[in-house]
mmCIF file of C-alpha atoms in Angstrom:
data_model
loop_
_atom_site.group_PDB
_atom_site.id
_atom_site.type_symbol
_atom_site.label_atom_id
_atom_site.label_comp_id
_atom_site.label_asym_id
_atom_site.label_seq_id
_atom_site.Cartn_x
_atom_site.Cartn_y
_atom_site.Cartn_z
ATOM 1 C CA MET A 370 5.171 3.921 16.593
ATOM 2 C CA SER A 371 5.113 1.940 19.645
ATOM 3 C CA GLY A 372 5.744 2.320 23.265
ATOM 4 C CA GLN A 373 4.012 4.296 26.028
ATOM 5 C CA LEU A 374 3.253 8.753 24.676
ATOM 6 C CA THR A 375 5.103 11.004 27.411
ATOM 7 C CA GLY A 376 5.171 14.547 27.017
ATOM 8 C CA PRO A 377 2.716 17.429 28.187
ATOM 9 C CA LEU A 378 -0.058 16.222 25.534
ATOM 10 C CA ALA A 379 0.359 12.974 26.627
ATOM 11 C CA GLY A 380 -3.061 11.605 26.130
ATOM 12 C CA LEU A 381 -4.556 13.754 23.702
ATOM 13 C CA LYS A 382 -5.562 12.339 20.647
ATOM 14 C CA VAL A 383 -5.348 14.072 17.102
ATOM 15 C CA VAL A 384 -6.445 12.843 13.787
ATOM 16 C CA GLU A 385 -5.175 14.578 10.880
ATOM 17 C CA LEU A 386 -5.918 14.341 7.348
ATOM 18 C CA ALA A 387 -2.310 14.391 5.026
ATOM 19 C CA GLY A 388 -1.791 17.340 3.162
ATOM 20 C CA LEU A 389 1.657 19.815 2.737
ATOM 21 C CA GLY A 390 2.987 22.610 5.092
ATOM 22 C CA PRO A 391 1.827 23.962 7.620
ATOM 23 C CA ALA A 392 -1.032 21.455 8.885
ATOM 24 C CA PRO A 393 1.436 18.522 8.950
ATOM 25 C CA PHE A 394 3.887 21.077 10.997
ATOM 26 C CA CYS A 395 1.085 21.617 13.751
ATOM 27 C CA ALA A 396 0.606 18.197 13.746
ATOM 28 C CA MET A 397 4.294 17.487 13.995
ATOM 29 C CA LEU A 398 4.602 19.985 16.965
ATOM 30 C CA LEU A 399 1.393 18.043 18.593
ATOM 31 C CA ALA A 400 2.852 14.887 18.236
ATOM 32 C CA ASP A 401 6.337 15.967 19.125
ATOM 33 C CA LEU A 402 4.776 17.341 22.955
ATOM 34 C CA GLY A 403 3.221 13.488 23.289
ATOM 35 C CA ALA A 404 0.041 13.810 21.456
ATOM 36 C CA ASP A 405 -1.483 10.568 19.534
ATOM 37 C CA VAL A 406 -1.450 11.439 16.392
ATOM 38 C CA THR A 407 -3.182 9.435 13.709
ATOM 39 C CA CYS A 408 -2.890 10.746 9.990
ATOM 40 C CA VAL A 409 -5.559 10.091 7.304
ATOM 41 C CA ASP A 410 -2.874 9.149 4.291
ATOM 42 C CA ARG A 411 -4.597 8.592 0.879
ATOM 43 C CA ALA A 412 -4.885 4.996 0.094
ATOM 44 C CA ALA A 413 -3.118 5.617 -3.803
ATOM 45 C CA TRP A 414 -0.187 6.405 -1.721
ATOM 46 C CA VAL A 415 0.532 2.893 -0.053
ATOM 47 C CA GLY A 416 3.295 1.240 -1.353
ATOM 48 C CA THR A 417 4.975 3.957 -2.911
ATOM 49 C CA SER A 418 8.574 4.991 -2.385
ATOM 50 C CA GLU A 419 8.329 8.667 -1.493
ATOM 51 C CA PRO A 420 10.985 10.308 0.389
ATOM 52 C CA MET A 421 10.343 10.525 4.248
ATOM 53 C CA ASP A 422 8.889 13.312 5.031
ATOM 54 C CA VAL A 423 10.263 14.748 7.985
ATOM 55 C CA LEU A 424 7.106 16.697 9.265
ATOM 56 C CA ARG A 425 5.360 13.526 9.426
ATOM 57 C CA ARG A 426 7.343 11.917 12.272
ATOM 58 C CA GLY A 427 5.762 10.599 15.491
ATOM 59 C CA ARG A 428 2.343 9.654 13.680
ATOM 60 C CA ARG A 429 0.541 6.694 13.262
ATOM 61 C CA SER A 430 -0.715 6.156 9.497
ATOM 62 C CA ILE A 431 -4.250 4.568 8.163
ATOM 63 C CA ALA A 432 -4.482 5.041 4.235
ATOM 64 C CA VAL A 433 -8.095 5.743 3.142
ATOM 65 C CA ASP A 434 -9.632 6.819 -0.260
ATOM 66 C CA LEU A 435 -11.316 10.030 0.524
ATOM 67 C CA LYS A 436 -13.230 9.419 -2.716
ATOM 68 C CA HIS A 437 -14.990 6.545 -1.861
ATOM 69 C CA ASP A 438 -18.450 6.133 -0.458
ATOM 70 C CA ARG A 439 -17.475 4.696 2.854
ATOM 71 C CA ALA A 440 -14.377 6.724 3.168
ATOM 72 C CA ALA A 441 -16.472 9.199 5.547
ATOM 73 C CA GLU A 442 -18.186 6.973 7.494
ATOM 74 C CA THR A 443 -14.549 5.451 8.738
ATOM 75 C CA VAL A 444 -13.156 9.004 9.644
ATOM 76 C CA LEU A 445 -16.158 9.899 11.353
ATOM 77 C CA ARG A 446 -15.548 6.840 13.473
ATOM 78 C CA LEU A 447 -12.150 7.615 14.187
ATOM 79 C CA VAL A 448 -13.032 11.422 15.245
ATOM 80 C CA GLU A 449 -15.830 9.997 17.924
ATOM 81 C CA ARG A 450 -12.649 9.173 19.767
ATOM 82 C CA ALA A 451 -10.367 12.240 18.906
ATOM 83 C CA ASP A 452 -10.089 15.352 20.634
ATOM 84 C CA VAL A 453 -8.356 17.159 17.996
ATOM 85 C CA PHE A 454 -9.312 16.872 14.072
ATOM 86 C CA LEU A 455 -7.407 19.040 11.975
ATOM 87 C CA GLU A 456 -7.492 19.577 7.989
ATOM 88 C CA GLY A 457 -5.468 21.974 5.492
ATOM 89 C CA PHE A 458 -7.662 21.949 2.592
ATOM 90 C CA ARG A 459 -9.373 24.639 0.764
ATOM 91 C CA PRO A 460 -12.626 26.040 2.185
ATOM 92 C CA GLY A 461 -15.336 24.011 1.386
ATOM 93 C CA VAL A 462 -13.276 20.743 0.225
ATOM 94 C CA ALA A 463 -13.479 18.672 3.542
ATOM 95 C CA GLU A 464 -17.292 19.641 3.789
ATOM 96 C CA ARG A 465 -17.619 17.617 0.027
ATOM 97 C CA LEU A 466 -15.559 14.685 1.635
ATOM 98 C CA GLY A 467 -18.170 14.518 4.028
ATOM 99 C CA VAL A 468 -15.950 15.214 6.783
ATOM 100 C CA GLY A 469 -16.646 18.981 7.793
ATOM 101 C CA PRO A 470 -17.160 20.257 10.910
ATOM 102 C CA GLN A 471 -20.744 19.903 11.535
ATOM 103 C CA PRO A 472 -20.784 15.955 10.561
ATOM 104 C CA CYS A 473 -17.581 15.615 12.521
ATOM 105 C CA ARG A 474 -19.133 17.638 15.674
ATOM 106 C CA ASP A 475 -22.463 15.695 15.214
ATOM 107 C CA ARG A 476 -20.014 12.622 16.175
ATOM 108 C CA ASN A 477 -18.254 14.291 18.657
ATOM 109 C CA PRO A 478 -19.303 17.914 20.190
ATOM 110 C CA ALA A 479 -15.951 18.131 22.249
ATOM 111 C CA LEU A 480 -14.527 17.771 19.142
ATOM 112 C CA ILE A 481 -11.593 20.847 18.290
ATOM 113 C CA TYR A 482 -11.993 21.076 14.359
ATOM 114 C CA GLY A 483 -8.739 22.849 13.075
ATOM 115 C CA ARG A 484 -8.689 24.635 10.128
ATOM 116 C CA MET A 485 -5.168 25.654 8.032
ATOM 117 C CA THR A 486 -6.065 27.846 4.917
ATOM 118 C CA GLY A 487 -4.066 30.535 3.189
ATOM 119 C CA TRP A 488 -6.720 33.444 3.335
ATOM 120 C CA GLY A 489 -9.353 32.071 5.993
ATOM 121 C CA GLN A 490 -12.391 30.560 5.076
ATOM 122 C CA ASP A 491 -13.883 34.004 4.058
ATOM 123 C CA GLY A 492 -13.420 36.206 2.156
ATOM 124 C CA PRO A 493 -12.838 37.146 -1.504
ATOM 125 C CA LEU A 494 -9.942 35.695 -1.531
ATOM 126 C CA ALA A 495 -10.873 32.477 0.286
ATOM 127 C CA SER A 496 -10.890 30.007 -2.734
ATOM 128 C CA VAL A 497 -8.110 31.610 -4.365
ATOM 129 C CA ALA A 498 -5.006 29.521 -5.081
ATOM 130 C CA GLY A 499 -2.031 30.770 -3.095
ATOM 131 C CA HIS A 500 1.074 30.276 -1.179
ATOM 132 C CA ASP A 501 3.376 31.639 1.148
ATOM 133 C CA ILE A 502 4.799 34.662 -0.620
ATOM 134 C CA ASN A 503 1.345 35.982 -1.781
ATOM 135 C CA TYR A 504 -0.111 35.653 2.125
ATOM 136 C CA ILE A 505 2.824 37.307 3.388
ATOM 137 C CA ALA A 506 2.797 39.652 0.385
ATOM 138 C CA VAL A 507 -1.082 40.626 0.925
ATOM 139 C CA ALA A 508 0.096 40.745 5.129
ATOM 140 C CA GLY A 509 2.437 43.651 4.626
ATOM 141 C CA ALA A 510 5.247 41.176 5.891
ATOM 142 C CA LEU A 511 7.317 40.860 2.424
ATOM 143 C CA GLN A 512 7.336 44.468 1.322
ATOM 144 C CA PRO A 513 9.802 45.541 4.494
ATOM 145 C CA ILE A 514 12.266 42.740 3.587
ATOM 146 C CA GLY A 515 15.455 43.214 1.534
ATOM 147 C CA ARG A 516 18.151 45.631 0.765
ATOM 148 C CA ALA A 517 17.844 49.215 -0.185
ATOM 149 C CA GLY A 518 16.982 49.093 -4.264
ATOM 150 C CA GLU A 519 16.397 45.804 -4.211
ATOM 151 C CA PRO A 520 13.114 44.208 -4.705
ATOM 152 C CA PRO A 521 11.475 42.591 -1.600
ATOM 153 C CA VAL A 522 13.544 38.887 -0.847
ATOM 154 C CA PRO A 523 10.962 36.237 0.143
ATOM 155 C CA PRO A 524 12.199 34.648 3.652
ATOM 156 C CA LEU A 525 11.934 31.369 2.963
ATOM 157 C CA ASN A 526 8.386 29.816 3.323
ATOM 158 C CA LEU A 527 9.027 30.666 7.057
ATOM 159 C CA LEU A 528 6.692 33.206 8.217
ATOM 160 C CA GLY A 529 3.555 31.974 5.957
ATOM 161 C CA ASP A 530 3.677 28.480 5.917
ATOM 162 C CA PHE A 531 5.217 27.627 9.226
ATOM 163 C CA GLY A 532 5.366 30.594 11.841
ATOM 164 C CA GLY A 533 1.944 32.577 10.735
ATOM 165 C CA GLY A 534 0.759 28.996 9.581
ATOM 166 C CA GLY A 535 1.220 25.742 11.481
ATOM 167 C CA MET A 536 2.143 27.388 14.840
ATOM 168 C CA LEU A 537 -1.308 30.100 14.609
ATOM 169 C CA LEU A 538 -3.097 26.237 14.191
ATOM 170 C CA ALA A 539 -1.174 24.695 17.055
ATOM 171 C CA LEU A 540 -1.603 27.567 19.725
ATOM 172 C CA GLY A 541 -5.311 27.912 18.395
ATOM 173 C CA VAL A 542 -6.031 24.196 18.952
ATOM 174 C CA LEU A 543 -4.407 24.271 22.607
ATOM 175 C CA ALA A 544 -6.115 27.498 23.752
ATOM 176 C CA ALA A 545 -9.438 25.580 22.441
ATOM 177 C CA LEU A 546 -8.723 22.871 24.500
ATOM 178 C CA GLN A 547 -8.150 25.067 27.390
ATOM 179 C CA GLU A 548 -11.417 26.476 26.674
ATOM 180 C CA ARG A 549 -13.366 23.203 26.180
ATOM 181 C CA ALA A 550 -11.729 22.256 29.861
ATOM 182 C CA VAL A 551 -14.320 25.269 31.273
ATOM 183 C CA SER A 552 -17.330 24.796 28.606
ATOM 184 C CA GLY A 553 -17.017 21.131 27.876
ATOM 185 C CA LEU A 554 -17.636 21.867 24.357
ATOM 186 C CA GLY A 555 -15.466 22.011 20.937
ATOM 187 C CA GLN A 556 -15.276 24.370 18.474
ATOM 188 C CA VAL A 557 -13.608 25.328 14.816
ATOM 189 C CA VAL A 558 -10.251 26.990 14.959
ATOM 190 C CA ASP A 559 -10.119 28.578 11.482
ATOM 191 C CA ALA A 560 -6.060 29.334 11.477
ATOM 192 C CA ALA A 561 -5.090 32.054 7.894
ATOM 193 C CA MET A 562 -1.438 32.198 6.910
ATOM 194 C CA VAL A 563 -2.431 35.577 6.086
ATOM 195 C CA ASP A 564 -3.597 36.464 9.521
ATOM 196 C CA GLY A 565 -0.429 34.895 11.079
ATOM 197 C CA ALA A 566 2.067 36.723 9.025
ATOM 198 C CA SER A 567 -0.040 39.817 9.718
ATOM 199 C CA LEU A 568 0.108 39.106 13.835
ATOM 200 C CA LEU A 569 3.688 38.693 13.209
ATOM 201 C CA LEU A 570 4.019 42.462 12.496
ATOM 202 C CA THR A 571 2.405 43.887 15.233
ATOM 203 C CA MET A 572 5.473 45.686 16.699
ATOM 204 C CA LEU A 573 6.170 46.920 13.327
ATOM 205 C CA HIS A 574 2.615 48.301 12.849
ATOM 206 C CA ASP A 575 3.033 49.795 16.478
ATOM 207 C CA GLN A 576 6.814 51.657 15.179
ATOM 208 C CA ARG A 577 4.846 52.784 12.468
ATOM 209 C CA HIS A 578 2.306 54.832 14.364
ATOM 210 C CA ILE A 579 4.731 56.500 16.272
ATOM 211 C CA GLY A 580 6.947 57.417 13.983
ATOM 212 C CA MET A 581 9.849 54.891 14.724
ATOM 213 C CA TRP A 582 9.465 52.899 11.053
ATOM 214 C CA SER A 583 9.945 54.310 7.843
ATOM 215 C CA GLU A 584 8.151 52.697 5.039
ATOM 216 C CA ARG A 585 11.229 52.824 2.989
ATOM 217 C CA ARG A 586 13.368 49.257 2.431
ATOM 218 C CA ALA A 587 16.658 48.959 4.289
ATOM 219 C CA ASP A 588 15.861 52.475 6.185
ATOM 220 C CA ASN A 589 15.329 51.282 9.812
ATOM 221 C CA TYR A 590 17.579 49.909 12.488
ATOM 222 C CA ILE A 591 16.568 46.172 12.006
ATOM 223 C CA ASP A 592 16.259 45.732 8.220
ATOM 224 C CA THR A 593 19.722 46.610 6.995
ATOM 225 C CA ALA A 594 20.351 50.234 7.196
ATOM 226 C CA ALA A 595 21.770 50.244 10.395
ATOM 227 C CA PRO A 596 25.639 49.292 10.734
ATOM 228 C CA TYR A 597 24.966 47.750 13.963
ATOM 229 C CA TYR A 598 22.253 45.120 12.725
ATOM 230 C CA ASP A 599 23.280 43.513 9.154
ATOM 231 C CA THR A 600 25.507 40.561 7.991
ATOM 232 C CA TYR A 601 29.016 41.157 6.710
ATOM 233 C CA GLU A 602 30.987 38.951 4.667
ATOM 234 C CA THR A 603 34.619 37.510 5.935
ATOM 235 C CA SER A 604 37.829 36.493 4.051
ATOM 236 C CA ASP A 605 36.610 32.887 3.603
ATOM 237 C CA GLY A 606 33.464 34.123 1.734
ATOM 238 C CA GLN A 607 31.205 33.153 5.039
ATOM 239 C CA TYR A 608 29.064 35.748 7.014
ATOM 240 C CA VAL A 609 29.030 36.777 10.392
ATOM 241 C CA ALA A 610 25.926 38.302 12.470
ATOM 242 C CA VAL A 611 26.193 41.433 13.735
ATOM 243 C CA GLY A 612 23.300 42.901 16.091
ATOM 244 C CA ALA A 613 24.490 45.120 18.654
ATOM 245 C CA ILE A 614 21.039 47.484 19.091
ATOM 246 C CA GLU A 615 21.993 48.613 22.600
ATOM 247 C CA PRO A 616 24.684 51.175 23.445
ATOM 248 C CA GLN A 617 26.623 48.788 25.935
ATOM 249 C CA PHE A 618 26.735 46.121 23.312
ATOM 250 C CA TRP A 619 27.833 48.645 20.727
ATOM 251 C CA SER A 620 30.286 49.807 22.765
ATOM 252 C CA GLU A 621 31.808 46.024 23.014
ATOM 253 C CA LEU A 622 31.729 45.986 19.269
ATOM 254 C CA LEU A 623 33.820 48.665 19.023
ATOM 255 C CA ARG A 624 35.945 47.367 21.583
ATOM 256 C CA LEU A 625 36.916 44.362 19.683
ATOM 257 C CA LEU A 626 37.122 45.596 16.189
ATOM 258 C CA ASP A 627 39.563 48.081 17.753
ATOM 259 C CA LEU A 628 37.732 50.809 17.262
ATOM 260 C CA ASP A 629 37.736 54.463 19.329
ATOM 261 C CA PRO A 630 34.532 55.694 19.801
ATOM 262 C CA ALA A 631 35.666 58.911 19.959
ATOM 263 C CA GLU A 632 36.850 59.124 16.581
ATOM 264 C CA LEU A 633 33.785 57.740 15.207
ATOM 265 C CA PRO A 634 29.929 59.159 14.914
ATOM 266 C CA ASP A 635 27.301 59.135 17.055
ATOM 267 C CA GLN A 636 25.738 55.272 17.103
ATOM 268 C CA GLU A 637 22.142 56.473 15.938
ATOM 269 C CA ASP A 638 23.730 59.052 13.389
ATOM 270 C CA LYS A 639 21.854 57.821 10.130
ATOM 271 C CA ASP A 640 23.539 60.293 7.704
ATOM 272 C CA LYS A 641 26.715 58.077 8.824
ATOM 273 C CA TRP A 642 25.477 54.805 8.743
ATOM 274 C CA PRO A 643 26.244 54.097 5.161
ATOM 275 C CA ALA A 644 29.786 55.171 5.861
ATOM 276 C CA MET A 645 30.091 53.230 9.033
ATOM 277 C CA LYS A 646 28.907 50.157 7.438
ATOM 278 C CA ARG A 647 31.497 50.632 4.523
ATOM 279 C CA ARG A 648 34.264 50.526 7.676
ATOM 280 C CA PHE A 649 32.836 47.311 9.158
ATOM 281 C CA ALA A 650 32.415 45.448 6.080
ATOM 282 C CA ASP A 651 36.250 46.217 5.155
ATOM 283 C CA ILE A 652 36.998 45.136 8.709
ATOM 284 C CA PHE A 653 35.125 42.357 8.751
ATOM 285 C CA ALA A 654 36.633 41.340 5.264
ATOM 286 C CA SER A 655 40.087 40.939 7.036
ATOM 287 C CA ARG A 656 40.007 37.804 9.017
ATOM 288 C CA THR A 657 38.075 34.517 8.239
ATOM 289 C CA ARG A 658 34.552 33.829 9.991
ATOM 290 C CA ASP A 659 36.262 31.525 12.481
ATOM 291 C CA ALA A 660 38.902 33.777 13.224
ATOM 292 C CA TRP A 661 35.817 36.382 14.273
ATOM 293 C CA CYS A 662 34.093 34.063 16.386
ATOM 294 C CA GLU A 663 37.324 33.413 18.257
ATOM 295 C CA ILE A 664 37.364 37.108 18.941
ATOM 296 C CA PHE A 665 33.878 37.324 19.764
ATOM 297 C CA ASP A 666 33.599 34.472 21.982
ATOM 298 C CA GLY A 667 31.700 34.759 24.942
ATOM 299 C CA ALA A 668 31.727 38.734 24.422
ATOM 300 C CA ASP A 669 28.483 40.954 24.736
ATOM 301 C CA ALA A 670 28.784 42.068 21.174
ATOM 302 C CA CYS A 671 26.058 40.110 19.505
ATOM 303 C CA VAL A 672 28.063 38.946 17.159
ATOM 304 C CA THR A 673 27.576 35.051 16.027
ATOM 305 C CA PRO A 674 28.731 33.135 12.932
ATOM 306 C CA VAL A 675 26.017 32.849 9.797
ATOM 307 C CA LEU A 676 25.858 28.971 10.187
ATOM 308 C CA ALA A 677 24.114 26.995 6.675
ATOM 309 C CA PRO A 678 21.617 24.279 7.843
ATOM 310 C CA ASN A 679 24.344 21.585 7.644
ATOM 311 C CA GLU A 680 26.673 23.567 9.914
ATOM 312 C CA VAL A 681 23.830 23.789 13.090
ATOM 313 C CA ALA A 682 24.345 20.531 14.723
ATOM 314 C CA ALA A 683 28.317 20.869 15.202
ATOM 315 C CA TYR A 684 27.730 24.175 16.714
ATOM 316 C CA PRO A 685 28.953 23.867 20.131
ATOM 317 C CA HIS A 686 25.935 25.818 21.627
ATOM 318 C CA MET A 687 23.898 23.312 19.683
ATOM 319 C CA THR A 688 25.371 20.484 20.676
ATOM 320 C CA ALA A 689 24.794 21.424 24.144
ATOM 321 C CA ARG A 690 21.446 22.101 24.075
ATOM 322 C CA ARG A 691 20.803 18.812 21.999
ATOM 323 C CA ALA A 692 19.349 21.189 19.752
ATOM 324 C CA MET A 693 19.262 18.557 16.838
ATOM 325 C CA ILE A 694 18.346 15.307 17.142
ATOM 326 C CA THR A 695 18.430 11.941 14.434
ATOM 327 C CA VAL A 696 15.142 10.302 13.598
ATOM 328 C CA GLY A 697 15.513 7.533 10.982
ATOM 329 C CA ASP A 698 18.934 8.545 9.637
ATOM 330 C CA ARG A 699 18.705 12.647 9.301
ATOM 331 C CA VAL A 700 19.639 15.235 11.365
ATOM 332 C CA LEU A 701 16.338 17.215 12.601
ATOM 333 C CA PRO A 702 15.533 19.789 15.136
ATOM 334 C CA ALA A 703 14.312 18.757 18.259
ATOM 335 C CA PRO A 704 11.251 18.968 19.559
ATOM 336 C CA ALA A 705 10.942 22.145 21.539
ATOM 337 C CA PRO A 706 9.858 23.611 23.956
ATOM 338 C CA ARG A 707 11.766 22.135 26.783
ATOM 339 C CA PHE A 708 9.804 21.407 29.655
ATOM 340 C CA SER A 709 10.668 20.616 33.880
ATOM 341 C CA ARG A 710 8.532 17.440 34.401
ATOM 342 C CA SER A 711 7.074 16.290 31.029
ATOM 343 C CA ASP A 712 9.730 16.116 28.580
ATOM 344 C CA PRO A 713 8.229 14.056 25.412
ATOM 345 C CA ALA A 714 10.369 10.913 24.037
ATOM 346 C CA HIS A 715 11.970 11.209 21.187
ATOM 347 C CA PRO A 716 10.173 11.419 18.194
ATOM 348 C CA SER A 717 9.359 7.775 15.851
ATOM 349 C CA ARG A 718 10.520 8.007 12.226
ATOM 350 C CA PRO A 719 7.810 8.962 9.607
ATOM 351 C CA PRO A 720 5.521 6.234 8.855
ATOM 352 C CA ARG A 721 5.101 4.574 5.770
ATOM 353 C CA PRO A 722 1.523 5.291 4.078
ATOM 354 C CA GLY A 723 -1.373 2.830 5.894
ATOM 355 C CA GLN A 724 1.189 1.816 7.969
ATOM 356 C CA HIS A 725 -0.969 1.283 10.792
ATOM 357 C CA SER A 726 -4.419 1.284 9.076
ATOM 358 C CA VAL A 727 -5.485 -2.085 10.430
ATOM 359 C CA HIS A 728 -4.226 -1.220 13.968
ATOM 360 C CA VAL A 729 -5.841 2.078 13.752
ATOM 361 C CA LEU A 730 -9.345 0.918 12.864
ATOM 362 C CA ALA A 731 -8.829 -1.938 15.816
ATOM 363 C CA GLY A 732 -8.294 0.594 17.909
ATOM 364 C CA ALA A 733 -11.334 2.887 16.797
ATOM 365 C CA GLY A 734 -13.362 -0.269 17.819
ATOM 366 C CA PHE A 735 -14.418 -1.633 14.428
ATOM 367 C CA SER A 736 -14.809 -5.278 14.073
ATOM 368 C CA GLU A 737 -12.461 -7.630 12.250
ATOM 369 C CA ASP A 738 -15.314 -8.045 10.037
ATOM 370 C CA GLU A 739 -15.437 -4.700 9.100
ATOM 371 C CA ILE A 740 -11.596 -3.902 8.978
ATOM 372 C CA ASN A 741 -11.746 -7.100 6.548
ATOM 373 C CA ASP A 742 -14.955 -5.384 4.533
ATOM 374 C CA LEU A 743 -13.287 -1.985 4.156
ATOM 375 C CA LEU A 744 -10.070 -3.314 3.109
ATOM 376 C CA SER A 745 -11.454 -5.495 0.411
ATOM 377 C CA SER A 746 -13.504 -2.781 -0.902
ATOM 378 C CA GLY A 747 -10.789 -0.274 -1.312
ATOM 379 C CA ALA A 748 -12.011 2.015 0.959
ATOM 380 C CA VAL A 749 -8.680 1.455 3.222
ATOM 381 C CA ALA A 750 -5.562 0.228 2.511
ATOM 382 C CA GLY A 751 -3.205 -1.100 5.028
ATOM 383 C CA ASP A 752 0.642 -1.636 4.935
ATOM 384 C CA ASP A 753 0.698 -3.172 8.115
ATOM 385 C CA GLY A 754 2.188 -6.758 7.502
ATOM 386 C CA GLY A 755 -0.422 -8.320 9.734
ATOM 387 C CA SER A 756 -4.027 -9.721 9.730
ATOM 388 C CA PRO A 757 -6.823 -7.550 11.872
ATOM 389 C CA ALA A 758 -6.645 -10.667 14.342
ATOM 390 C CA HIS A 759 -2.861 -10.403 14.548
ATOM 391 C CA ILE A 760 -2.734 -6.591 15.235
ATOM 392 C CA ARG A 761 -6.012 -6.661 17.614
ATOM 393 C CA ASN A 762 -3.787 -8.947 19.847
ATOM 394 C CA THR A 763 -0.818 -6.737 19.563
ATOM 395 C CA PRO A 764 0.148 -4.805 22.950
#
């Protein structure tokens, strides 16, 4: 990674302990928006030919053997100059490695220490293994997803790992930074995927309390029960998504389907929903997906194609928004949201493990002798392609 960092988070220094899923996603979001993110990779990964992990884009990488007796001091030296520290280990692991909240904040009282776990730092399940599906199951987010008479359907790993995990941690870090601007002090951010997934259900819980939500799966207006909120197969085996909830959108949907409202039951007649869904299914099955897209193009009927991920970049709206970009040799989602004055730079490709080890150490104030000693001891591994003196004199 080279050049001047730009974006609304330019100047923010982040140290991240390498991990999987939500914590790297949080670090990616911060890097996308201009933060200077240094990833502490595993020394054993240097020289490996692992596939490019796109969640690592926009970083620098230093490779450290976290079990080496000099590793903790090395990481703590990096922390001294950081604003944010991120880790995604199970509770207690960072402490055993010597880089838990207390030693980090002893070195840097203004540090924001971000922790990403599935169950949180305390509670009966805190130390138990789990994955996205487990966290969203306990949070109540999995049970409502699926069709009537069928098991719940895991929504990939979007609700736990990324929406309820990485994004929640990013929000917590930014909130803590705002508080630090007032207090001058850092703090620990405990972001748990089970909490985040639960938080995403706030509106559903409210609708339960006022009698607008049935506990039965596929018995509600946005969970595949209603004819105006579902997907329908087209004649070419593709699908369209229909979300015509409001009466005016429902009317436009009927008009473009060439249906007479006077001959149909009321939109909210739940007893008639199954029959209406069958009728809609027959109609949508009569044309291809692209043909329906032409019919509904520009109309306020809330009908869109269901695109596969490999189709997104070519979709006209996404193209116009430049929503997909090329990083390295891969087409990926662009940084978001957009900013009127401080747009971030194009993300750099993910680094090789240890690609910037010497550069990072030099920038953190390590002397040339210290750097050579860490490299020779095996506490740090490097793939920089230059000597400490050369790296130190490189802009």
